[in-house]
Structures are given as structure tokens and as C-alpha cells.
PDB file of C-alpha atoms and ligand atoms in Angstrom:
ATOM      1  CA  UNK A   2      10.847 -65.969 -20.516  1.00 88.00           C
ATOM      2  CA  UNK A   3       8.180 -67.678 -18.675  1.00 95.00           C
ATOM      3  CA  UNK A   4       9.000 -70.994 -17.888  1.00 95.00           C
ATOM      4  CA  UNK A   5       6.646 -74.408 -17.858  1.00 98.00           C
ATOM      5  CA  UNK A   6       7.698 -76.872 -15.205  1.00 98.00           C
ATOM      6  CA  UNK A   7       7.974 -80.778 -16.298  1.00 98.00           C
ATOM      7  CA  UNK A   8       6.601 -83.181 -13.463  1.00 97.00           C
ATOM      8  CA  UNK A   9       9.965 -83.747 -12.220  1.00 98.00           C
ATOM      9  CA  UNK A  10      10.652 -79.986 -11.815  1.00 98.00           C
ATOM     10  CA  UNK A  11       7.247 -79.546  -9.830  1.00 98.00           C
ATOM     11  CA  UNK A  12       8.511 -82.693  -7.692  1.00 98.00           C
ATOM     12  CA  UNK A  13      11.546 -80.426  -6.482  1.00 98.00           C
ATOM     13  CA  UNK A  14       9.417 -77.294  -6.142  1.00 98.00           C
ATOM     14  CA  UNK A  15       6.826 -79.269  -4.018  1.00 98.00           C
ATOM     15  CA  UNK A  16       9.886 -80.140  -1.704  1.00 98.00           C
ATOM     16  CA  UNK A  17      11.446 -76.725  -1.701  1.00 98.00           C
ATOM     17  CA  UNK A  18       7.759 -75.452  -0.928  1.00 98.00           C
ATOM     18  CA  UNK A  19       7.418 -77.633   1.972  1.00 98.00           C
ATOM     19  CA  UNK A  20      10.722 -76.718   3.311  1.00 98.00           C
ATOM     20  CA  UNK A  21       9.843 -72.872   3.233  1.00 98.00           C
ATOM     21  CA  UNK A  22       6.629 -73.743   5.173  1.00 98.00           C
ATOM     22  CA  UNK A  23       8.770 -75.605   8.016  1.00 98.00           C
ATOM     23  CA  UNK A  24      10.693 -72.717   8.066  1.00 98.00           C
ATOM     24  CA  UNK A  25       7.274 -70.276   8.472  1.00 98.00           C
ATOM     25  CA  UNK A  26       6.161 -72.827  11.890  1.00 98.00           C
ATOM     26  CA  UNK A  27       9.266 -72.695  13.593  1.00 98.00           C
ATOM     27  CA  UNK A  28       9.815 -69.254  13.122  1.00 98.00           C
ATOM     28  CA  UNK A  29       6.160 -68.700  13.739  1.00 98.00           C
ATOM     29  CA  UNK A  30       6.962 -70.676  17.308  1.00 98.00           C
ATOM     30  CA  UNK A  31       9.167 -68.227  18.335  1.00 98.00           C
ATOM     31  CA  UNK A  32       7.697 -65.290  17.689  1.00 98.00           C
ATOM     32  CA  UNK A  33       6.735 -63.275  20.915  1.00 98.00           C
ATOM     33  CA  UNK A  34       7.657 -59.956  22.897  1.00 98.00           C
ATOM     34  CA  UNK A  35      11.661 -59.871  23.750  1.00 98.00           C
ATOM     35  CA  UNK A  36      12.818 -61.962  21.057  1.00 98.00           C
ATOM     36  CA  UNK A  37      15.561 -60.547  18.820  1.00 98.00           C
ATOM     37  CA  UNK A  38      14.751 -60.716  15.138  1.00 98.00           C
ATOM     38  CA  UNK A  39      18.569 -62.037  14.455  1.00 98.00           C
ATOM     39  CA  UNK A  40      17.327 -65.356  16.704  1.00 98.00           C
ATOM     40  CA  UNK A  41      14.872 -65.446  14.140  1.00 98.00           C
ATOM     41  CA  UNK A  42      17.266 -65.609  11.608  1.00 98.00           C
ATOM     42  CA  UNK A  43      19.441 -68.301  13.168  1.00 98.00           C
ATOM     43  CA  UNK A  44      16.008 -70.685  13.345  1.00 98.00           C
ATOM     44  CA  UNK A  45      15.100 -70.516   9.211  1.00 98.00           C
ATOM     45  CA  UNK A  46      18.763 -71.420   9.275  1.00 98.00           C
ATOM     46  CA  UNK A  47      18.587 -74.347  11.755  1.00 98.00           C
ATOM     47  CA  UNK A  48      15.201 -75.622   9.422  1.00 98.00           C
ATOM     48  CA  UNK A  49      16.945 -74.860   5.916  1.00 98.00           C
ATOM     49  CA  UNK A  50      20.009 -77.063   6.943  1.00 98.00           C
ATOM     50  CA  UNK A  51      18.058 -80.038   8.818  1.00 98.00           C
ATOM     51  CA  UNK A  52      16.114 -79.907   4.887  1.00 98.00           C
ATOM     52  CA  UNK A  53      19.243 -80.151   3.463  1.00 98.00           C
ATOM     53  CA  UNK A  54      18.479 -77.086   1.678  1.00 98.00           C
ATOM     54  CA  UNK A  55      19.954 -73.750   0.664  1.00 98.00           C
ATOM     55  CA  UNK A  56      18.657 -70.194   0.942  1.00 98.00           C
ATOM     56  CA  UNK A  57      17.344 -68.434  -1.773  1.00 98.00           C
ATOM     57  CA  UNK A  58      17.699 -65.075  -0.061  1.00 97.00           C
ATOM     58  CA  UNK A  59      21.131 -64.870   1.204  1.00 97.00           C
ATOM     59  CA  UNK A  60      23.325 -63.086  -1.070  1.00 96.00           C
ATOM     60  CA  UNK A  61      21.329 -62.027  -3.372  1.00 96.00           C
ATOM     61  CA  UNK A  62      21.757 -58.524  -4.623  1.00 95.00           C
ATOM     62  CA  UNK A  63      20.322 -55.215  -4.701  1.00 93.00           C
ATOM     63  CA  UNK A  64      20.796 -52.859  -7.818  1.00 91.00           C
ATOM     64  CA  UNK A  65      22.789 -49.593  -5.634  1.00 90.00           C
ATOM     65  CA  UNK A  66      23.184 -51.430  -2.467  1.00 93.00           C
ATOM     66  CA  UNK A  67      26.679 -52.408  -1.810  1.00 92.00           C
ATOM     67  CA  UNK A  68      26.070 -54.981   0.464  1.00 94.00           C
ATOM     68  CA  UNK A  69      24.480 -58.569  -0.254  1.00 97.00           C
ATOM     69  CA  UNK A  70      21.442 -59.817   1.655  1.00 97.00           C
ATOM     70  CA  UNK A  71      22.611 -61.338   4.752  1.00 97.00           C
ATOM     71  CA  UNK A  72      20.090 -63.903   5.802  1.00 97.00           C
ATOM     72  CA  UNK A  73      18.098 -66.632   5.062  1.00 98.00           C
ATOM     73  CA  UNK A  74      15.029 -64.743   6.081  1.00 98.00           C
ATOM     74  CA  UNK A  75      13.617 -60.910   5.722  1.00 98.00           C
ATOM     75  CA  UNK A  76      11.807 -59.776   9.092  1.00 98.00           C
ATOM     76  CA  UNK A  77      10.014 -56.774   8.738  1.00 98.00           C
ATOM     77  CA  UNK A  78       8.300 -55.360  11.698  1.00 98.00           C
ATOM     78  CA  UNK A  79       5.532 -52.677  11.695  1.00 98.00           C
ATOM     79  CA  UNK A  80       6.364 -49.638   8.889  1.00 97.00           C
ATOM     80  CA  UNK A  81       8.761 -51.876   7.549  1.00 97.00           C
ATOM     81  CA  UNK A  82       6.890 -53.245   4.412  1.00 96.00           C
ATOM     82  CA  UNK A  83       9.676 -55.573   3.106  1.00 97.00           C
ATOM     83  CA  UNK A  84      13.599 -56.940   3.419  1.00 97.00           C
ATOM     84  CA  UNK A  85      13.926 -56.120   7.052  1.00 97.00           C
ATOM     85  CA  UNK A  86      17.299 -57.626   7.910  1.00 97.00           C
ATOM     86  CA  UNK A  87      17.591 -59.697  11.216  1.00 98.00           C
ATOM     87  CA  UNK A  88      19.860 -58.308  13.967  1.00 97.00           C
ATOM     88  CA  UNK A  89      20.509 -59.299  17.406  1.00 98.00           C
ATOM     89  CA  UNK A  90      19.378 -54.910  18.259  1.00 97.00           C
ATOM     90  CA  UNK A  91      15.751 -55.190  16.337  1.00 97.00           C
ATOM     91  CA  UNK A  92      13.504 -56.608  19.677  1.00 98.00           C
ATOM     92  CA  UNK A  93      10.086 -57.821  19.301  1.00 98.00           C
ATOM     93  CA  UNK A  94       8.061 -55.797  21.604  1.00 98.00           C
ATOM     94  CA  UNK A  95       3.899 -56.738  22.832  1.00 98.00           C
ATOM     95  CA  UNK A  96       1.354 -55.213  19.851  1.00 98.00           C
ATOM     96  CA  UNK A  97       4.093 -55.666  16.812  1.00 98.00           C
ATOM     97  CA  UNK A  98       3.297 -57.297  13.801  1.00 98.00           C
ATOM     98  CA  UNK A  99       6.040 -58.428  11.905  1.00 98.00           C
ATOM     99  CA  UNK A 100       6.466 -60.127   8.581  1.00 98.00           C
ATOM    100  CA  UNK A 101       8.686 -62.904   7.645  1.00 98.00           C
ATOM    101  CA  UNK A 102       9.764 -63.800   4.123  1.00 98.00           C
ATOM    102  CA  UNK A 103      11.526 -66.603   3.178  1.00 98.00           C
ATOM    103  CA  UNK A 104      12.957 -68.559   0.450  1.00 98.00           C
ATOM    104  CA  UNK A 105      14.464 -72.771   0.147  1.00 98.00           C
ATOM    105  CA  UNK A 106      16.487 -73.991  -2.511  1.00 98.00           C
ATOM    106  CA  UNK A 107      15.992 -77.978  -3.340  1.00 98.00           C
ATOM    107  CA  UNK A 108      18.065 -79.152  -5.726  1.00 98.00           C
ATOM    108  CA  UNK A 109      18.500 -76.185  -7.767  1.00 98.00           C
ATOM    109  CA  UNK A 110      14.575 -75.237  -7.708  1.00 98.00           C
ATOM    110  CA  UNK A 111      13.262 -72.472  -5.422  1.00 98.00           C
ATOM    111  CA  UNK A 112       9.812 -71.769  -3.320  1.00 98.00           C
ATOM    112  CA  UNK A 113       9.266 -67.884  -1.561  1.00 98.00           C
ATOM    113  CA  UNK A 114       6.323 -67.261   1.001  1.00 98.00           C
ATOM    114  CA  UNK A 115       6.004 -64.216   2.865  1.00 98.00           C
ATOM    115  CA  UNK A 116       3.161 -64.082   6.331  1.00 98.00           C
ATOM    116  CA  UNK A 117       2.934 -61.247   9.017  1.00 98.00           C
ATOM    117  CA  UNK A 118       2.234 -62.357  12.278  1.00 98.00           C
ATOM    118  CA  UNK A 119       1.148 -60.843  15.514  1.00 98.00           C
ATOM    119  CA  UNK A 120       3.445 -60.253  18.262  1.00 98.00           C
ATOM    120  CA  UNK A 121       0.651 -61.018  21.126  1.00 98.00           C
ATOM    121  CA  UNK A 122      -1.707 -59.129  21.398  1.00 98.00           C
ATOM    122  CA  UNK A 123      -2.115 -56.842  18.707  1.00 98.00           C
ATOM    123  CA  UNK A 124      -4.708 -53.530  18.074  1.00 98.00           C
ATOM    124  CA  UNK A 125      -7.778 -54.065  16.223  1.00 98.00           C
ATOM    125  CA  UNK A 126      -5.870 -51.963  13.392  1.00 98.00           C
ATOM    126  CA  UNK A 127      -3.660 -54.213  13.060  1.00 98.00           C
ATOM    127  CA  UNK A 128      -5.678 -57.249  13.397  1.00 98.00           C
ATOM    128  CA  UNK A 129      -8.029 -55.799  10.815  1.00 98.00           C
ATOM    129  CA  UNK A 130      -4.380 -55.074   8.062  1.00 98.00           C
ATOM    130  CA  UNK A 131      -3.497 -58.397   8.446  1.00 98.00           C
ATOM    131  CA  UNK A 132      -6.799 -60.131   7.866  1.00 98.00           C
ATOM    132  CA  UNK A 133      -7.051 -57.729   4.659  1.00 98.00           C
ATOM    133  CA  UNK A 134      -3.831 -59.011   3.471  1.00 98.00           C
ATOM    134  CA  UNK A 135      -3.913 -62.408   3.999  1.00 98.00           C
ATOM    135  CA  UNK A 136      -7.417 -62.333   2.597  1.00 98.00           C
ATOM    136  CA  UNK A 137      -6.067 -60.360  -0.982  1.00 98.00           C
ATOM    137  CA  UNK A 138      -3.968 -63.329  -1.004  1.00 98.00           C
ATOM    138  CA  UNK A 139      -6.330 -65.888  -1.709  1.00 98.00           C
ATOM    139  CA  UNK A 140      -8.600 -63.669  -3.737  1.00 98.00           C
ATOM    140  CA  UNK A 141      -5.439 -63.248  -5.827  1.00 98.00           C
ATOM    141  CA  UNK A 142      -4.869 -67.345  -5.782  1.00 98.00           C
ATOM    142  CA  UNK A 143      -8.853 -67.356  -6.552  1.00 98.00           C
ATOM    143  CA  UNK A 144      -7.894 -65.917 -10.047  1.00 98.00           C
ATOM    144  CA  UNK A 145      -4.911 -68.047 -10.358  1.00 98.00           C
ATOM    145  CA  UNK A 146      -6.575 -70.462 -12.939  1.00 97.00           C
ATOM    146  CA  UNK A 147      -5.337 -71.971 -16.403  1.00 98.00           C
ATOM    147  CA  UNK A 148      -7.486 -69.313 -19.035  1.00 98.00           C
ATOM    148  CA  UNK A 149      -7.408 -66.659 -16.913  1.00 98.00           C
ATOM    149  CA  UNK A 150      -4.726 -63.851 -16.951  1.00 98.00           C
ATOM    150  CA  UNK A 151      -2.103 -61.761 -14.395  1.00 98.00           C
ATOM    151  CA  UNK A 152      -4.260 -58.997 -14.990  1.00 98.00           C
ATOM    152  CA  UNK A 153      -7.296 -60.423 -13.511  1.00 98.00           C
ATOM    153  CA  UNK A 154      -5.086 -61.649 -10.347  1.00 98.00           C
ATOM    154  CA  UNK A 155      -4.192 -58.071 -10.001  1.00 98.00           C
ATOM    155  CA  UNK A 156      -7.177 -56.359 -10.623  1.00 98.00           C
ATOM    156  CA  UNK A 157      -8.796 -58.347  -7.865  1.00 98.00           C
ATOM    157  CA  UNK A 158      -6.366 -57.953  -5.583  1.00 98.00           C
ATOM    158  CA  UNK A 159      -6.318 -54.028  -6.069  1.00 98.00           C
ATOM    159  CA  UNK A 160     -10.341 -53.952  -6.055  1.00 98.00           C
ATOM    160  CA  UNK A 161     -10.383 -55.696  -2.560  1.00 98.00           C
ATOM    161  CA  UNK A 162      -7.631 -53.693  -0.729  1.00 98.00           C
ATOM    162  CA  UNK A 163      -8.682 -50.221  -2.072  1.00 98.00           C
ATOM    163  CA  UNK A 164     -12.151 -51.303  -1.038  1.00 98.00           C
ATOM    164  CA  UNK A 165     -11.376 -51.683   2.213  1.00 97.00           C
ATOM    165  CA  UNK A 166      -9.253 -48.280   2.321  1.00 97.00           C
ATOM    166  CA  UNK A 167      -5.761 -49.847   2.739  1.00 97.00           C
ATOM    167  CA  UNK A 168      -2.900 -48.594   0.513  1.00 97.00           C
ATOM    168  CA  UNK A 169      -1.077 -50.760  -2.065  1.00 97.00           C
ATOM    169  CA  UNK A 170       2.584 -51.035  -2.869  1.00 95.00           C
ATOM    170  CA  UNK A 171       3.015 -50.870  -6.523  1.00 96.00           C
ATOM    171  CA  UNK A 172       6.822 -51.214  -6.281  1.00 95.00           C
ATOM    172  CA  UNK A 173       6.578 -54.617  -5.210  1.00 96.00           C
ATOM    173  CA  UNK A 174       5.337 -57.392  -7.453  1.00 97.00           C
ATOM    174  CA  UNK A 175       4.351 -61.323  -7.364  1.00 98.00           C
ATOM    175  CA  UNK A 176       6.977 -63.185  -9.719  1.00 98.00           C
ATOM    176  CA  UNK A 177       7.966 -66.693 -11.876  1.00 98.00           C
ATOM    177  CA  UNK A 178       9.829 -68.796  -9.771  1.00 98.00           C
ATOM    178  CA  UNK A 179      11.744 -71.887 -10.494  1.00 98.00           C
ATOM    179  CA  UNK A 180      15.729 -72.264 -11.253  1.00 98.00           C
ATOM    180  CA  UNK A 181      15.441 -68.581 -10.445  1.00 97.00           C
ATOM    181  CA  UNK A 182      13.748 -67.227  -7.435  1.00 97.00           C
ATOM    182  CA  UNK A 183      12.686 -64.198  -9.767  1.00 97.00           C
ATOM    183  CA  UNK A 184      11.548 -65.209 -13.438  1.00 97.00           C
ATOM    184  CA  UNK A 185       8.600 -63.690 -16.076  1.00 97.00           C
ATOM    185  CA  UNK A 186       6.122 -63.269 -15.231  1.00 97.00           C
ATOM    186  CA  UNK A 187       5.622 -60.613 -13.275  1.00 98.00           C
ATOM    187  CA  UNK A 188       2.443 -60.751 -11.140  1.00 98.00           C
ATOM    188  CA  UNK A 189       1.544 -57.263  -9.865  1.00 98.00           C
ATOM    189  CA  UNK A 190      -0.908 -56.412  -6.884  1.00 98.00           C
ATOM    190  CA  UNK A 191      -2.826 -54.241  -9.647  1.00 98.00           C
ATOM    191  CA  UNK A 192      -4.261 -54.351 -13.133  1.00 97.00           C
ATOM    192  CA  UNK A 193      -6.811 -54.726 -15.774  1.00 98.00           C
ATOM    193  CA  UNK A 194      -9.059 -57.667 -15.932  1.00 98.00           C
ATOM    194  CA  UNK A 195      -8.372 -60.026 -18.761  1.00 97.00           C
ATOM    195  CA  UNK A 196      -4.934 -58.190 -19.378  1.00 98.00           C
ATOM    196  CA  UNK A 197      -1.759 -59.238 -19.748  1.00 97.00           C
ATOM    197  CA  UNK A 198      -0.332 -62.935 -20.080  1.00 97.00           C
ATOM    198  CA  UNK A 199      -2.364 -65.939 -20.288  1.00 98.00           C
ATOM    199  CA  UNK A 200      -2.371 -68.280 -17.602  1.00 98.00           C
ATOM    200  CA  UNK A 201      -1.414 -71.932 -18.036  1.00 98.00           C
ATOM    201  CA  UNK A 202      -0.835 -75.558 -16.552  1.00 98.00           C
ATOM    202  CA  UNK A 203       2.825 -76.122 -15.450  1.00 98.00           C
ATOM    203  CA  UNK A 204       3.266 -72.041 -14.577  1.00 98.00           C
ATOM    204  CA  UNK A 205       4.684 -71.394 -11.504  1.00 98.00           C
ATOM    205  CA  UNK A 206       4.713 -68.089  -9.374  1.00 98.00           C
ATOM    206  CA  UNK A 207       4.158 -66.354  -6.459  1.00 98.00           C
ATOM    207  CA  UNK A 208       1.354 -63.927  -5.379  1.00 98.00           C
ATOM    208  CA  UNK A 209       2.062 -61.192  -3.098  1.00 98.00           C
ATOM    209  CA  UNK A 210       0.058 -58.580  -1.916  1.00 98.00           C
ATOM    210  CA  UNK A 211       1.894 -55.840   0.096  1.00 98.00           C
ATOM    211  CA  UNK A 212      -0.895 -53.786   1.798  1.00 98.00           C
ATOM    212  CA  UNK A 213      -0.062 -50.386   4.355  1.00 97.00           C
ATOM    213  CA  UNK A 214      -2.449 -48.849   6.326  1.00 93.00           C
ATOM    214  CA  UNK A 215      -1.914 -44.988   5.348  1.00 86.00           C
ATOM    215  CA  UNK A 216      -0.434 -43.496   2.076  1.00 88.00           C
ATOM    216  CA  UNK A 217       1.051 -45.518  -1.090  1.00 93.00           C
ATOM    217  CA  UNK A 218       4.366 -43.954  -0.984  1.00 95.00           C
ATOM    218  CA  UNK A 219       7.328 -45.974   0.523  1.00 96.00           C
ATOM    219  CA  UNK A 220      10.861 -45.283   0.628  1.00 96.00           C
ATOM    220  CA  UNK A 221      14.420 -47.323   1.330  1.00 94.00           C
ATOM    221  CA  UNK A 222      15.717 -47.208   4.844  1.00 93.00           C
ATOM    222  CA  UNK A 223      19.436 -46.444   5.662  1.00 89.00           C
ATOM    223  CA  UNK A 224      20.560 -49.654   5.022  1.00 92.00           C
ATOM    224  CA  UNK A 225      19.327 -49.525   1.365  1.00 92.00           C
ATOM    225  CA  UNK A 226      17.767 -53.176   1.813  1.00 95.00           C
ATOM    226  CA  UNK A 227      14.461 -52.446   3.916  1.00 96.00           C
ATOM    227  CA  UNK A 228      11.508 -50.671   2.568  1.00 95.00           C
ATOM    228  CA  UNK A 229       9.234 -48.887   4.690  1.00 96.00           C
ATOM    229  CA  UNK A 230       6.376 -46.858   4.639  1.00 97.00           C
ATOM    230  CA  UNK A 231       6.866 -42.939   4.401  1.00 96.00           C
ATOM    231  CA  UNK A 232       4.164 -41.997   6.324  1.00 95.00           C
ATOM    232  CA  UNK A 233       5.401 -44.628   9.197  1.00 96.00           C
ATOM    233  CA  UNK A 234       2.025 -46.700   8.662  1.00 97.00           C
ATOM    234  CA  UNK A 235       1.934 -50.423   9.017  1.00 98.00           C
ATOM    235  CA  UNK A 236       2.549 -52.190   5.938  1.00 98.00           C
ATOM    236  CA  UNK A 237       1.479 -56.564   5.846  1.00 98.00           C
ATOM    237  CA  UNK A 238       2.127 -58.657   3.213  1.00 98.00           C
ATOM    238  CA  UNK A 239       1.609 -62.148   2.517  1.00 98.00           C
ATOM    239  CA  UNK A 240       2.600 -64.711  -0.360  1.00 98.00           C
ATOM    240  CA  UNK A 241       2.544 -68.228  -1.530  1.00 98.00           C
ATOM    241  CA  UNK A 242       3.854 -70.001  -4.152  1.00 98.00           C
ATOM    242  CA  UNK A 243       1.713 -71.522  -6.528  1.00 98.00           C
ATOM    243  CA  UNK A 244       1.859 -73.884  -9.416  1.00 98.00           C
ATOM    244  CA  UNK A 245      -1.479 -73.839 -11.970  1.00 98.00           C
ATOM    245  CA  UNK A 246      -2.770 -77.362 -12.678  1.00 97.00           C
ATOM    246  CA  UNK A 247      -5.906 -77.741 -14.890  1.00 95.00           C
ATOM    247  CA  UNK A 248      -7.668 -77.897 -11.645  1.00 93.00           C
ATOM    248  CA  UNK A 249      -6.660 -74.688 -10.386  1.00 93.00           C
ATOM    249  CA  UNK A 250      -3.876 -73.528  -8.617  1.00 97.00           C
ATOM    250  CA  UNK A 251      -1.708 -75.698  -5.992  1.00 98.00           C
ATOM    251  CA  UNK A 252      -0.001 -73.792  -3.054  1.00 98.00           C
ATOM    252  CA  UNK A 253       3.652 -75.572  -2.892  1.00 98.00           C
ATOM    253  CA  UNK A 254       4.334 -73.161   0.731  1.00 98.00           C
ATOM    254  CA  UNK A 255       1.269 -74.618   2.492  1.00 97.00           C
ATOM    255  CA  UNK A 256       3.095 -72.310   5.562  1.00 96.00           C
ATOM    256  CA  UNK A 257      -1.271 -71.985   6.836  1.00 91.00           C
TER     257      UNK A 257
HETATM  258 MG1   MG B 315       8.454 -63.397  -3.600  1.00 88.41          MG
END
């Protein structure tokens, strides 16, 4: 059921929002070669509790993985696409790029934004994935307008990464997100313009495109939480939370 937020709902998203993008610049701070992607971890953590807030990521669970999500945070680095779980043996080396998730709980409402960033200096290919990414983003947030519909978010999403001869994780989707981190609708990377639901002042979800370099196929690594890329490409992916107003959309993570 999609839900419509009451001004007093969007007052504790707004909050939760801001709290995820304090988590993105101090993590962003400390990203460079020789860190350990655990230490990483332990920072969202430091942020989450000076906000008084709680994390919408530990914990939660994965249909056939036995164990819960660990952290407050998912730090993917290179073929990792998403839920890369921090650990004090995953080192940051010169060239990575690595993508942080993460998620804030204020008083019972939740905001999600997800940005890859460059460890150093980085290859042109890389350089070139992220700006792709980041850019399908706000195309996607573009579309993001009361009248509209998810399909046209998608479909211009898709048009501008296939254009420019990255792949697309399908898997993967943009979401609802309020009392629940995950709620209708979904908001895939991919459609049909004028498809699907309408959109409409006082939604609330999150975009995010999830773009590799090589093939489309991806596959779960050993620990059944992170997904990577089968043919070991790079994979970026970016996301904001957004509420629609009937002057377009708001970004609640402004993590930029
Ligand atoms: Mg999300």
C-alpha cells in the first residue's frame, strides 16, 4: 500500500534525511587508501548515535540468509554492486571506488541514500561509471513529479545508462519509504513511459540506479548478503530519498 505522508510525518523524514546525509560526510571524510571498511562502519555509528537516531539497516533480514545485517552501513567496493558488509579485513586500496549505503531512523520514520566515491585517484573508467550513475540519478529525480508515473522515472533512467553502454541491475529497485524502510511502490531502474502508478504530493521514495560497467548478470557472494557483478565489472550506484511536493520533488538525504 502506498503511503501519503501528513506534514508532521515529512517533519520526521526531513530529520531522518538529514541525519543519513551527516552520516554520507563523515564517512565521505574518511574515505582514502588503507582504511578498513569496518572503521567505516564504526563512524555511521558514531553520527547515527550523536543524532539520536537508530539504523535502519542493522538487522534487517535476508529471505535464505541466516544471518541478519550487521551494520549500520553497506560498503561495497568495486564488483561489489550492493550490501557489502564492513570488516576490519576489507582495506581500501588507491584507484577503488566504493559505495556506501545507509539508512537513519527518527522517531519511527526512515531516510536511505546510497553514493560511490573514489578512493583517490581513480581510472577514467571509473570516473566516467560514477558520473553516469550519479547523473541517472537526477534524470530519474527529473521525472519525479506529481502527474507523472514510476514508469517514466524508469524509462529514463534505463534510456540514459544503456545509452551510454553501461549495464543495469534489474534485481535491484528504488522503493516507498516511511514507517518502513521498504514500502509500495516499487521504483525500478527500467520501464515504460507513462506506465505504472501515478505520482502524487505527499509520496515518498527513493530512486536508485545501480549501474556496472560489463554484463547485466550479478550473483550473491559467499556471505549471501553482498551482490556482485559476475563478470567482476564495476558496479556504482547512487540514491536519494525524495518526497513529491506540487513543486516537484524534495531530496530529504541532501548527502551532495
Ligand atoms: Mg534504498
Amino acid at each position: 500500500m502506498v503511503t501519503f505522508k501528513k506534514p508532521e510525518e515529512v517533519a520526521k523524514m526531513r530529520r531522518a534525511g538529514k541525519v543519513v546525509a551527516d552520516v554520507h560526510y563523515a564517512v565521505r571524510e574518511r574515505i582514502r587508501a588503507g582504511v578498513n571498511t569496518l572503521s567505516l562502519g564504526e563512524e555511521a555509528d558514531r553520527i547515527l548515535e550523536l543524532s539520536s537516531a537508530g539504523a535502519s539497516f542493522r538487522g534487517q533480514r535476508l529471505r535464505g540468509v541466516r544471518t541478519p545485517f550487521p551494520s549500520s552501513i553497506c560498503v561495497s567496493i568495486n564488483e561489489e554492486v550492493v550490501h557489502g558488509i564492513p570488516s576490519r579485513d576489507r582495506v581500501l586500496q588507491e584507484g577503488d571506488i566504493v559505495s556506501v549505503d545507509a539508512g537513519a531512523i527518527i522517531d519511527g520514520y526512515h531516510g536511505d541514500a546510497a553514493c560511490t566515491y573514489p578512493v583517490g585517484e581513480i581510472s577514467p573508467k571509473r570516473a566516467e561509471l560514477l558520473r553516469v550513475t550519479r547523473e541517472a540519478l537526477y534524470i530519474g529525480i527529473r521525472e519525479a513529479v506529481a502527474g507523472r508515473t514510476i514508469g517514466d522515472i524508469g524509462y529514463a533512467i534505463e534510456k540514459w545508462v544503456l545509452g551510454n553502454g553501461h549495464g543495469l541491475v534489474r534485481e535491484y529497485s528504488g522503493h516507498g519509504i516511511g514507517r518502513k524502510l521498504h514500502e509500495a511502490p516499487q521504483v525500478p531502474n527500467y520501464g515504460h513511459p507513462r506506465s505504472g502508478m501515478t505520482i502524487k504530493p505527499g509520496m515518498t521514495f527513493c530512486i536508485e540506479p545501480m549501474v556496472m560497467n560489463g554484463g547485466e548478470k550479478i550473483e550473491s557472494a559467499e556471505n549471501g548478503w553482498t551482490v556482485v557483478t559476475s563478470d567482476k565489472s564495476d558496479a556504482a550506484h547512487f540514491e536519494h530519498t525524495l518526497l513529491i511536493t506540487e513543486a516537484g520533488a524534495e531530496i530529504l538525504t541532501p548527502w551532495e
